[in-house]
JSON list of C-alpha atoms in Angstrom, two decimals:
[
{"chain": "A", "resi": 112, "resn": "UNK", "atom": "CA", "xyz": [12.42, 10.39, -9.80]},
{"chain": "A", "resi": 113, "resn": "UNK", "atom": "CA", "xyz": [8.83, 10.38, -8.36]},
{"chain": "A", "resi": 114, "resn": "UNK", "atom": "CA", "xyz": [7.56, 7.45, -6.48]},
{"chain": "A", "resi": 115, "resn": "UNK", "atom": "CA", "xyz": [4.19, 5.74, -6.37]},
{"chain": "A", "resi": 116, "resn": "UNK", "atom": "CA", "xyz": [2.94, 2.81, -4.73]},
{"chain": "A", "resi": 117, "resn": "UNK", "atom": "CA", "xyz": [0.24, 0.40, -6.70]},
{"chain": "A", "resi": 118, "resn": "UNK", "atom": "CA", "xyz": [-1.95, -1.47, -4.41]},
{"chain": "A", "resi": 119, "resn": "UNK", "atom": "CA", "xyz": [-3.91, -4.31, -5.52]},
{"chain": "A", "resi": 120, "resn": "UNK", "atom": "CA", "xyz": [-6.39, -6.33, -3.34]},
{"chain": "A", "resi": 121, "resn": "UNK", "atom": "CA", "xyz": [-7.28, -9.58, -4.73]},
{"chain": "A", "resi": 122, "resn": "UNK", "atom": "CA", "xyz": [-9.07, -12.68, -3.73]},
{"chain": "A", "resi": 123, "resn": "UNK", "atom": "CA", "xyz": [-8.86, -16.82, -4.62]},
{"chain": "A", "resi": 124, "resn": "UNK", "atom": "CA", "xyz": [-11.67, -18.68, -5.88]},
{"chain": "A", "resi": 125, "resn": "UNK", "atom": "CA", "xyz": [-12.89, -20.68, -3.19]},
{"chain": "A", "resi": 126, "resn": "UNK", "atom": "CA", "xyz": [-11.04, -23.75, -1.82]},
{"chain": "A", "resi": 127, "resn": "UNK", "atom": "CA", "xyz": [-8.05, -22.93, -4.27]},
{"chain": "A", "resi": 128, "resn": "UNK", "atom": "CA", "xyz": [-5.91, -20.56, -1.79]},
{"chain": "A", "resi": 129, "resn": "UNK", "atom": "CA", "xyz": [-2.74, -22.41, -2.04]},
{"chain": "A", "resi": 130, "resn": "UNK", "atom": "CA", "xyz": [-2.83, -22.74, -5.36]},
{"chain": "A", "resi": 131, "resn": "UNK", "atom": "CA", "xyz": [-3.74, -18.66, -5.67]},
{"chain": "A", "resi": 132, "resn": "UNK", "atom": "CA", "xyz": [-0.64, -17.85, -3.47]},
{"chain": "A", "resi": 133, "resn": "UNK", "atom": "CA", "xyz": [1.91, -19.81, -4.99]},
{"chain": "A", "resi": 134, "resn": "UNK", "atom": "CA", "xyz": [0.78, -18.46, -8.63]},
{"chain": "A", "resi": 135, "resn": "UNK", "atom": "CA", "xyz": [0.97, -15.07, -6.70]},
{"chain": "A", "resi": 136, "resn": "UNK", "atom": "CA", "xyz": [4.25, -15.49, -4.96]},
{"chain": "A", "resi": 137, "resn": "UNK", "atom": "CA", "xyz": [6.27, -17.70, -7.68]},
{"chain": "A", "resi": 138, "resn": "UNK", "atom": "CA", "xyz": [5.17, -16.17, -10.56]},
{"chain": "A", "resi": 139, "resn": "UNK", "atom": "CA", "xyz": [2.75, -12.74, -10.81]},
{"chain": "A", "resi": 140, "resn": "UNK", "atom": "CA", "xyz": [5.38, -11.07, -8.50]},
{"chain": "A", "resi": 141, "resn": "UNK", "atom": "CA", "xyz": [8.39, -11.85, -10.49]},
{"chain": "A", "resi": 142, "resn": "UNK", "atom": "CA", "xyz": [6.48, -10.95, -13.95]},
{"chain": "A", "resi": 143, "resn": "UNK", "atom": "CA", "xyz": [5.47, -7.73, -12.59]},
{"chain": "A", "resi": 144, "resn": "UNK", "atom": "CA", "xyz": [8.90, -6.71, -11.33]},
{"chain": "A", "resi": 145, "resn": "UNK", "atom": "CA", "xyz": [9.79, -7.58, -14.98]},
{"chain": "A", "resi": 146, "resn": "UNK", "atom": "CA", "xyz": [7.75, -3.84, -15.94]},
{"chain": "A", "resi": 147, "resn": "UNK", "atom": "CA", "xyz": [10.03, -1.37, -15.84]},
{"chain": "A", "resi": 148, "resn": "UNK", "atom": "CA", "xyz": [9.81, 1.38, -13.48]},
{"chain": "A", "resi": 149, "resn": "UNK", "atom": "CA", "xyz": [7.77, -1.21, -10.74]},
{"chain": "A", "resi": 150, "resn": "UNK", "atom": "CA", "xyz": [11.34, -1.71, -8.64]},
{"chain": "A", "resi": 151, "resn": "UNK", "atom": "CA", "xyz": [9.61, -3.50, -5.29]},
{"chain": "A", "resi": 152, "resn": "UNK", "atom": "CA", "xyz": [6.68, -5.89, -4.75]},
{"chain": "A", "resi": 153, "resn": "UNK", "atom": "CA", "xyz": [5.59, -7.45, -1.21]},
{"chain": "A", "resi": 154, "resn": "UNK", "atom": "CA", "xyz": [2.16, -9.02, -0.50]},
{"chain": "A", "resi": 155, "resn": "UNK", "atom": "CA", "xyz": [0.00, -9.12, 2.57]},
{"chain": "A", "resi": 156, "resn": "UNK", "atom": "CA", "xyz": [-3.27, -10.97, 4.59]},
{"chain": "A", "resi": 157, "resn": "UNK", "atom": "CA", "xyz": [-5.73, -9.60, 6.22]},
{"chain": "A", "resi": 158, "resn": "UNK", "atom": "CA", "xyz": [-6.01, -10.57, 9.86]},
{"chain": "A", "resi": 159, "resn": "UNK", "atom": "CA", "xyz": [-8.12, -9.82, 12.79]},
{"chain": "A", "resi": 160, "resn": "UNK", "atom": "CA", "xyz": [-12.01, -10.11, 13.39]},
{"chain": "A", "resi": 161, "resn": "UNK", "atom": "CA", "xyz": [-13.35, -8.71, 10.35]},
{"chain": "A", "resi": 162, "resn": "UNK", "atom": "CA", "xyz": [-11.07, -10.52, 8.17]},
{"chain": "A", "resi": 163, "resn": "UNK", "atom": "CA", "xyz": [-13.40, -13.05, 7.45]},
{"chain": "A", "resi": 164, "resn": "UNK", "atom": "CA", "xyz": [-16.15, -10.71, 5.87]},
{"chain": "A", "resi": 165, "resn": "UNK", "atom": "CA", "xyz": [-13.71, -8.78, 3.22]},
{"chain": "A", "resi": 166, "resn": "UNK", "atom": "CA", "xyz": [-11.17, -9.64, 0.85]},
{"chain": "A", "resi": 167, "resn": "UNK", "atom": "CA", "xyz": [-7.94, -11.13, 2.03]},
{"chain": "A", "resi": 168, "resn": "UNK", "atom": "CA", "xyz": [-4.74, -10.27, 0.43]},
{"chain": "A", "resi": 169, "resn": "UNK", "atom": "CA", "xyz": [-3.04, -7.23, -0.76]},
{"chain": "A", "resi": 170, "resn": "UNK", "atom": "CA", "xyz": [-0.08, -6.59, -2.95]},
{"chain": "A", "resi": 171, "resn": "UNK", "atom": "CA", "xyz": [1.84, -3.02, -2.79]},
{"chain": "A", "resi": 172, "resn": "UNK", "atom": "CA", "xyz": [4.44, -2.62, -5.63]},
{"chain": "A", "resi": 173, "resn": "UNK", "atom": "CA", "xyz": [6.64, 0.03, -5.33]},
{"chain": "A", "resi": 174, "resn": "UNK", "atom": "CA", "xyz": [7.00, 2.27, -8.45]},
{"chain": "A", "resi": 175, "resn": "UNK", "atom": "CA", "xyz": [9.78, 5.02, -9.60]},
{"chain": "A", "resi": 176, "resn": "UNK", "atom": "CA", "xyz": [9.79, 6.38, -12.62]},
{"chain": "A", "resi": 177, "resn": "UNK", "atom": "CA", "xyz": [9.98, 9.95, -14.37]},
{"chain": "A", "resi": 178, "resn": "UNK", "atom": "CA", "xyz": [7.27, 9.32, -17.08]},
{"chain": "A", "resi": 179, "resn": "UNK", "atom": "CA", "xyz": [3.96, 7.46, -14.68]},
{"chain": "A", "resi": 180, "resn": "UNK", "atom": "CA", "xyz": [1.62, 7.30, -18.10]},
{"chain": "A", "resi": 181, "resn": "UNK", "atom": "CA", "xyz": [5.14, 5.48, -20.05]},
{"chain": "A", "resi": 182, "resn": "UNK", "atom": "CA", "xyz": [4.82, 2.99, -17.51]},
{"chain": "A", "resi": 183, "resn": "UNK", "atom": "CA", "xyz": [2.01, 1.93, -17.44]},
{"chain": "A", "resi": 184, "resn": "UNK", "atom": "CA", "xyz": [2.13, 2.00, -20.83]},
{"chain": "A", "resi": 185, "resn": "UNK", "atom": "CA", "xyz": [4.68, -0.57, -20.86]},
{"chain": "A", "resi": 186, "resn": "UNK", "atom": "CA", "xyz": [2.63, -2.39, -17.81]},
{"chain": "A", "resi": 187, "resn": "UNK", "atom": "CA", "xyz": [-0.47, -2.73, -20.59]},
{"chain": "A", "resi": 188, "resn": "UNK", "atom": "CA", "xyz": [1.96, -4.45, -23.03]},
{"chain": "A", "resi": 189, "resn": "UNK", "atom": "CA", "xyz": [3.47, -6.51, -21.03]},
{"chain": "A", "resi": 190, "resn": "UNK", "atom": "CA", "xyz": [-0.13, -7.75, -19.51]},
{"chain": "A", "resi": 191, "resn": "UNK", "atom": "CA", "xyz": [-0.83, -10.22, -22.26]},
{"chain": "A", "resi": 192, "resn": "UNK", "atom": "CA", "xyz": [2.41, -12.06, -21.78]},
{"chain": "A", "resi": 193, "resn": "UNK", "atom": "CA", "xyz": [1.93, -12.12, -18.21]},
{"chain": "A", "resi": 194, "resn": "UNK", "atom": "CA", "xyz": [0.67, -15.79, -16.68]},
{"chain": "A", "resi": 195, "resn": "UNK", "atom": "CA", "xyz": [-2.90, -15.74, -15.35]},
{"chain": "A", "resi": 196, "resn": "UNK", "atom": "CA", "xyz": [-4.26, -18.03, -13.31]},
{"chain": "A", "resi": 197, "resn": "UNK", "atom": "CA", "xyz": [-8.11, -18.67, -12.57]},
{"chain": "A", "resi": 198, "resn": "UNK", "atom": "CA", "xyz": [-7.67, -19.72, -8.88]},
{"chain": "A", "resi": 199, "resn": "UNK", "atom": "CA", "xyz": [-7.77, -15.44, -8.44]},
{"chain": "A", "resi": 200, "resn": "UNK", "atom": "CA", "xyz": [-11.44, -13.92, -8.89]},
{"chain": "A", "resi": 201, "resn": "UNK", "atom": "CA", "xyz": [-10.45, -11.12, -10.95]},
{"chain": "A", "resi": 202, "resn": "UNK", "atom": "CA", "xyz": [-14.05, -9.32, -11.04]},
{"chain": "A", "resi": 203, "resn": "UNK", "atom": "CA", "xyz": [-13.34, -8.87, -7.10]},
{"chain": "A", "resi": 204, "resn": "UNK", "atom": "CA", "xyz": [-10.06, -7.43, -7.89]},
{"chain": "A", "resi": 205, "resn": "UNK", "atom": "CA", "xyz": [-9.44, -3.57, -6.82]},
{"chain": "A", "resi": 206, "resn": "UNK", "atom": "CA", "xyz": [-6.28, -1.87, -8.34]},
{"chain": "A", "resi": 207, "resn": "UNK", "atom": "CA", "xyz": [-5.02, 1.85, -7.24]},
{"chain": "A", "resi": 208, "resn": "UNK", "atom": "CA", "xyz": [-2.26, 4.19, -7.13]},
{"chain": "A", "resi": 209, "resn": "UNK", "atom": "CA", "xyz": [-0.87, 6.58, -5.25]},
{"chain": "A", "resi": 210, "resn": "UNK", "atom": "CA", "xyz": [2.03, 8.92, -5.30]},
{"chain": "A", "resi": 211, "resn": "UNK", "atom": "CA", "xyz": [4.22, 8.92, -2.51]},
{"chain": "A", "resi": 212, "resn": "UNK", "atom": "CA", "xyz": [4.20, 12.32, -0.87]},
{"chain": "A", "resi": 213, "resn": "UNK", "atom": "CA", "xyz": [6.63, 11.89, 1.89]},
{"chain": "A", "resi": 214, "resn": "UNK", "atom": "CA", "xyz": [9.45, 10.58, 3.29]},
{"chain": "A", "resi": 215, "resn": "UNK", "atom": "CA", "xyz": [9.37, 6.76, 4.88]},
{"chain": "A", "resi": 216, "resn": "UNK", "atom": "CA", "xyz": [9.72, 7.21, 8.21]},
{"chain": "A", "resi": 217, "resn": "UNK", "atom": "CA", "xyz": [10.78, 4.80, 10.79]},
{"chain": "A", "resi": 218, "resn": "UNK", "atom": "CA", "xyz": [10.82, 4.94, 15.02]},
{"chain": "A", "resi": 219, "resn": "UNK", "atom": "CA", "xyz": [14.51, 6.10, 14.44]},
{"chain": "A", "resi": 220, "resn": "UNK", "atom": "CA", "xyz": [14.05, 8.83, 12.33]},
{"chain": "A", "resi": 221, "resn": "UNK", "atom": "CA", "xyz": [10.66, 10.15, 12.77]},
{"chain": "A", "resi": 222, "resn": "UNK", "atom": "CA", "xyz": [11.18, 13.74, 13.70]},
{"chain": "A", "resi": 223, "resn": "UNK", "atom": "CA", "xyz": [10.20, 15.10, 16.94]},
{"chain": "A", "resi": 224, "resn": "UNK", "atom": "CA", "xyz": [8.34, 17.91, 17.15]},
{"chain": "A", "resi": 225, "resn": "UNK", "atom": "CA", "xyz": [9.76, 21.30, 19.27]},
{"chain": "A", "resi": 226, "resn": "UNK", "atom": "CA", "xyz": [8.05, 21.22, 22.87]},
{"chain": "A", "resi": 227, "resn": "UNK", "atom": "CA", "xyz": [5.61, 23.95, 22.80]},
{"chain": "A", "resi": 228, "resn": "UNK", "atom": "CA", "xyz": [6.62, 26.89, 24.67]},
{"chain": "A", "resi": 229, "resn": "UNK", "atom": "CA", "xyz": [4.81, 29.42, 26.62]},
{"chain": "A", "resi": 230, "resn": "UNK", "atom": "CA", "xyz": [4.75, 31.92, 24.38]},
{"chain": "A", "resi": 231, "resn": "UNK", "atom": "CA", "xyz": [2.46, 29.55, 22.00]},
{"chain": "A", "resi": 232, "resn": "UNK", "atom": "CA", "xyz": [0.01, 28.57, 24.41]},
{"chain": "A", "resi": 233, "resn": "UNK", "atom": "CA", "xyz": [-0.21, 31.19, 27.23]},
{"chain": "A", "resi": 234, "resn": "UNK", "atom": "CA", "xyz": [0.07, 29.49, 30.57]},
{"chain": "A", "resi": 235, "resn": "UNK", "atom": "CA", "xyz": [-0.52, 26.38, 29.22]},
{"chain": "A", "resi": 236, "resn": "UNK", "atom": "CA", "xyz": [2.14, 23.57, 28.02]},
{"chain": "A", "resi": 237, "resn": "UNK", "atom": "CA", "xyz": [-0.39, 22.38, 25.60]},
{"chain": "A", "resi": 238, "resn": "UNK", "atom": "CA", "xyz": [-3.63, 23.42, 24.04]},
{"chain": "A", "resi": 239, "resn": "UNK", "atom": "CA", "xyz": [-6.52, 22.69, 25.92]},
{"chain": "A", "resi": 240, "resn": "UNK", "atom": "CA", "xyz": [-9.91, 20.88, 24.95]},
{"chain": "A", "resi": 241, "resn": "UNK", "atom": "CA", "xyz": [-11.29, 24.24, 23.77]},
{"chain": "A", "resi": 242, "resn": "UNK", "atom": "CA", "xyz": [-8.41, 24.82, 21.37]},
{"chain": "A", "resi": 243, "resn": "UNK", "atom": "CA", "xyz": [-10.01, 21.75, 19.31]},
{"chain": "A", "resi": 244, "resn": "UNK", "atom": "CA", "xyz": [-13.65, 22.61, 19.76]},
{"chain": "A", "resi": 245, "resn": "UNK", "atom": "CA", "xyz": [-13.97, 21.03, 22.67]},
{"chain": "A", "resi": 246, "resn": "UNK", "atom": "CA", "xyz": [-15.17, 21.45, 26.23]},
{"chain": "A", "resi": 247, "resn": "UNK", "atom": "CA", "xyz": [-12.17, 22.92, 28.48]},
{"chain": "A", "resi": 248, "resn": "UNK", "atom": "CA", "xyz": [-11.45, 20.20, 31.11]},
{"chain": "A", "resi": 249, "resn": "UNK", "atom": "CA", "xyz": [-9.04, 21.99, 32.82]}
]
């Protein structure tokens, strides 16, 4: 089965946040998990300096499926059912999607790579700045 993620950044209308969230949270993210082949949904907020200047939440659903174009087939048909709420500005929302081309990988299972011998860097352990187009400092 091949997995994708969809990622969706949205934004509230102003001064209705709460009301945006909860519409996400108690009922957009259950009618979307209701689309068969989306199996996982979790939301974000931005945060940090910047977050002020650029829209705030994301949503990444997680999608499996062997047939991508019968999904979202069956996501198009189910969007007229779905509940919409006008606290979101939907002309500042930006969909994608992605196929996953790897494995998740965690700080207990991320591989770690062979130390580099001798033999693949001369007398060196590792390559040196020149090796990446940059001035030797050694």
């Amino acid at each position: 089965m091949t997995e994708y993620i969809q990622t969706v950044v949205t934004v509230p209308v102003a001064g209705r946040e709460d009301e945006f969230n909860r519409w996400y949270d108690d009922t957009h993210l259950p009618e979307m998990l209701q689309v068969p082949g989306f199996v996982a949904g979790r939301r974000y907020a931005l945060t940090g300096p910047i977050a002020a200047d650029r829209p705030r939440f994301l949503a990444v659903y997680e999608i499996e499926t062997d047939d991508l174009a019968a999904t979202l087939q069956a996501l198009s048909a189910a969007a007229p059912t779905m509940t919409v709420s006008d606290a979101m500005d939907q002309p500042a929302t930006v969909i994608d999607l992605y196929e996953v081309l790897g494995e998740r990988r965690t700080t207990t299972t991320a591989r770690t790579p062979p130390a580099p011998t001798e033999s693949d860097h001369g007398d060196r352990p590792y390559p040196g700045g020149s090796d990446r187009g940059v001035a030797d400092r050694t």
